[in-house]
């Protein structure tokens, strides 16, 4: 797949049987929605699923940021804001092909999740540590 931002080929990063597409050039990440759901299910992350449904159903954010094309269907994706102060603007395909995070947005999302969720049992932390592992992984591939 081609990076929607800088048009470089993306690397496929596999983690626990889930494949992500990672751009080594701009550090952006594409989460295929099917893959993401599979990953959450296999980890029993119901809370995280609700979190994602919330993202999918949220309204389009007003932003000056350039619109990205979905790497699968090539249509423009919608901007969706997650959280507050600072909000994280992600790109999402209208046909639910997946989510795009610009380089740096994943780190913001991780910080957001760590504030939103209590430490201990919860799904947010598991997602967070999953993402941390994923983003330390690309150099190995
Ligand atoms: Zn890129
Ligand atoms: Zn699409």
Tab-separated table of C-alpha atoms in Angstrom, residues 16-141:
chain	number	residue	atom	x	y	z
A	16	UNK	CA	0.179	-11.012	17.060
A	17	UNK	CA	-1.251	-11.982	13.666
A	18	UNK	CA	-2.473	-8.462	13.003
A	19	UNK	CA	-1.010	-6.565	10.099
A	20	UNK	CA	-0.517	-2.815	10.179
A	21	UNK	CA	0.883	-0.628	7.454
A	22	UNK	CA	3.578	1.706	8.600
A	23	UNK	CA	5.265	4.492	6.655
A	24	UNK	CA	8.906	4.612	7.581
A	25	UNK	CA	9.252	7.967	5.898
A	26	UNK	CA	6.592	10.091	7.660
A	27	UNK	CA	5.966	7.601	10.539
A	28	UNK	CA	2.264	7.463	9.785
A	29	UNK	CA	0.271	4.313	10.405
A	30	UNK	CA	-2.717	2.752	8.671
A	31	UNK	CA	-4.991	0.529	10.713
A	32	UNK	CA	-7.212	-1.587	8.525
A	33	UNK	CA	-10.550	-1.689	10.348
A	34	UNK	CA	-10.890	-5.444	9.965
A	35	UNK	CA	-7.407	-5.980	11.359
A	36	UNK	CA	-8.046	-3.605	14.193
A	37	UNK	CA	-11.244	-5.377	15.170
A	38	UNK	CA	-9.513	-8.744	14.994
A	39	UNK	CA	-6.760	-7.474	17.240
A	40	UNK	CA	-9.195	-6.082	19.801
A	41	UNK	CA	-11.259	-9.256	19.819
A	42	UNK	CA	-8.262	-11.501	20.262
A	43	UNK	CA	-7.221	-9.414	23.253
A	44	UNK	CA	-10.738	-9.260	24.704
A	45	UNK	CA	-10.657	-5.490	24.627
A	46	UNK	CA	-14.355	-4.654	24.796
A	47	UNK	CA	-13.719	-1.192	26.171
A	48	UNK	CA	-11.406	-0.438	23.301
A	49	UNK	CA	-14.053	-1.601	20.850
A	50	UNK	CA	-16.503	0.904	22.316
A	51	UNK	CA	-13.822	3.537	22.079
A	52	UNK	CA	-13.359	2.769	18.390
A	53	UNK	CA	-17.090	2.720	17.687
A	54	UNK	CA	-17.199	6.159	19.238
A	55	UNK	CA	-14.550	7.300	16.785
A	56	UNK	CA	-16.390	5.802	13.829
A	57	UNK	CA	-19.646	7.493	14.765
A	58	UNK	CA	-18.285	10.883	15.674
A	59	UNK	CA	-18.877	13.953	13.563
A	60	UNK	CA	-16.461	15.317	11.026
A	61	UNK	CA	-13.982	17.688	12.611
A	62	UNK	CA	-13.416	21.174	11.235
A	63	UNK	CA	-9.756	21.432	10.387
A	64	UNK	CA	-7.339	23.242	8.132
A	65	UNK	CA	-5.375	20.027	7.831
A	66	UNK	CA	-5.213	18.648	4.316
A	67	UNK	CA	-7.593	15.782	3.557
A	68	UNK	CA	-5.990	12.410	2.928
A	69	UNK	CA	-7.055	9.757	0.467
A	70	UNK	CA	-7.966	6.328	1.753
A	71	UNK	CA	-5.140	3.986	0.625
A	72	UNK	CA	-7.732	1.335	-0.215
A	73	UNK	CA	-10.560	3.102	-2.087
A	74	UNK	CA	-8.723	6.406	-2.798
A	75	UNK	CA	-11.649	8.494	-1.634
A	76	UNK	CA	-11.113	11.429	0.679
A	77	UNK	CA	-11.222	10.465	4.324
A	78	UNK	CA	-12.987	12.400	7.038
A	79	UNK	CA	-11.169	14.093	9.892
A	80	UNK	CA	-12.220	13.037	13.341
A	81	UNK	CA	-11.017	14.500	16.596
A	82	UNK	CA	-10.313	12.299	19.574
A	83	UNK	CA	-10.101	13.731	23.068
A	84	UNK	CA	-9.470	17.281	24.181
A	85	UNK	CA	-6.515	19.517	24.891
A	86	UNK	CA	-4.869	18.659	22.735
A	87	UNK	CA	-7.283	16.816	20.520
A	88	UNK	CA	-5.878	14.245	18.149
A	89	UNK	CA	-7.057	14.560	14.562
A	90	UNK	CA	-7.149	11.261	12.763
A	91	UNK	CA	-8.327	10.402	9.264
A	92	UNK	CA	-10.983	7.791	8.716
A	93	UNK	CA	-12.420	6.287	5.542
A	94	UNK	CA	-16.167	6.924	5.121
A	95	UNK	CA	-16.495	3.312	4.035
A	96	UNK	CA	-14.746	2.153	7.204
A	97	UNK	CA	-11.715	0.752	5.440
A	98	UNK	CA	-9.623	1.910	8.318
A	99	UNK	CA	-7.965	4.706	10.256
A	100	UNK	CA	-4.923	6.776	9.456
A	101	UNK	CA	-2.669	8.289	12.088
A	102	UNK	CA	-0.083	10.840	11.062
A	103	UNK	CA	3.360	10.430	12.555
A	104	UNK	CA	3.169	11.692	16.134
A	105	UNK	CA	-0.593	11.246	16.407
A	106	UNK	CA	-0.232	7.764	17.759
A	107	UNK	CA	1.907	9.134	20.581
A	108	UNK	CA	-0.768	11.754	21.281
A	109	UNK	CA	-3.439	9.088	21.291
A	110	UNK	CA	-1.408	7.035	23.732
A	111	UNK	CA	-1.131	10.015	26.062
A	112	UNK	CA	-4.844	10.608	25.726
A	113	UNK	CA	-5.699	7.006	26.553
A	114	UNK	CA	-3.393	7.030	29.527
A	115	UNK	CA	-5.223	10.042	30.950
A	116	UNK	CA	-8.706	8.729	30.192
A	117	UNK	CA	-8.302	5.356	31.796
A	118	UNK	CA	-7.465	4.348	35.294
A	119	UNK	CA	-4.236	2.438	35.645
A	120	UNK	CA	-4.652	-1.246	36.333
A	121	UNK	CA	-6.928	-3.634	34.503
A	122	UNK	CA	-8.095	-1.582	31.670
A	123	UNK	CA	-8.281	-1.828	27.953
A	124	UNK	CA	-6.895	1.586	27.197
A	125	UNK	CA	-3.609	0.597	28.726
A	126	UNK	CA	-3.526	-2.639	26.845
A	127	UNK	CA	-4.135	-0.828	23.594
A	128	UNK	CA	-1.465	1.637	24.561
A	129	UNK	CA	1.151	-0.984	25.273
A	130	UNK	CA	0.147	-2.754	22.085
A	131	UNK	CA	0.773	0.444	20.144
A	132	UNK	CA	4.035	1.049	21.929
A	133	UNK	CA	5.239	-2.392	20.966
A	134	UNK	CA	4.083	-1.920	17.397
A	135	UNK	CA	5.887	1.345	17.032
A	136	UNK	CA	9.073	0.015	18.417
A	137	UNK	CA	8.823	-2.949	16.091
A	138	UNK	CA	9.124	-1.546	12.547
A	139	UNK	CA	12.925	-1.499	12.504
A	140	UNK	CA	12.938	-5.272	12.808
A	141	UNK	CA	11.076	-5.908	9.583
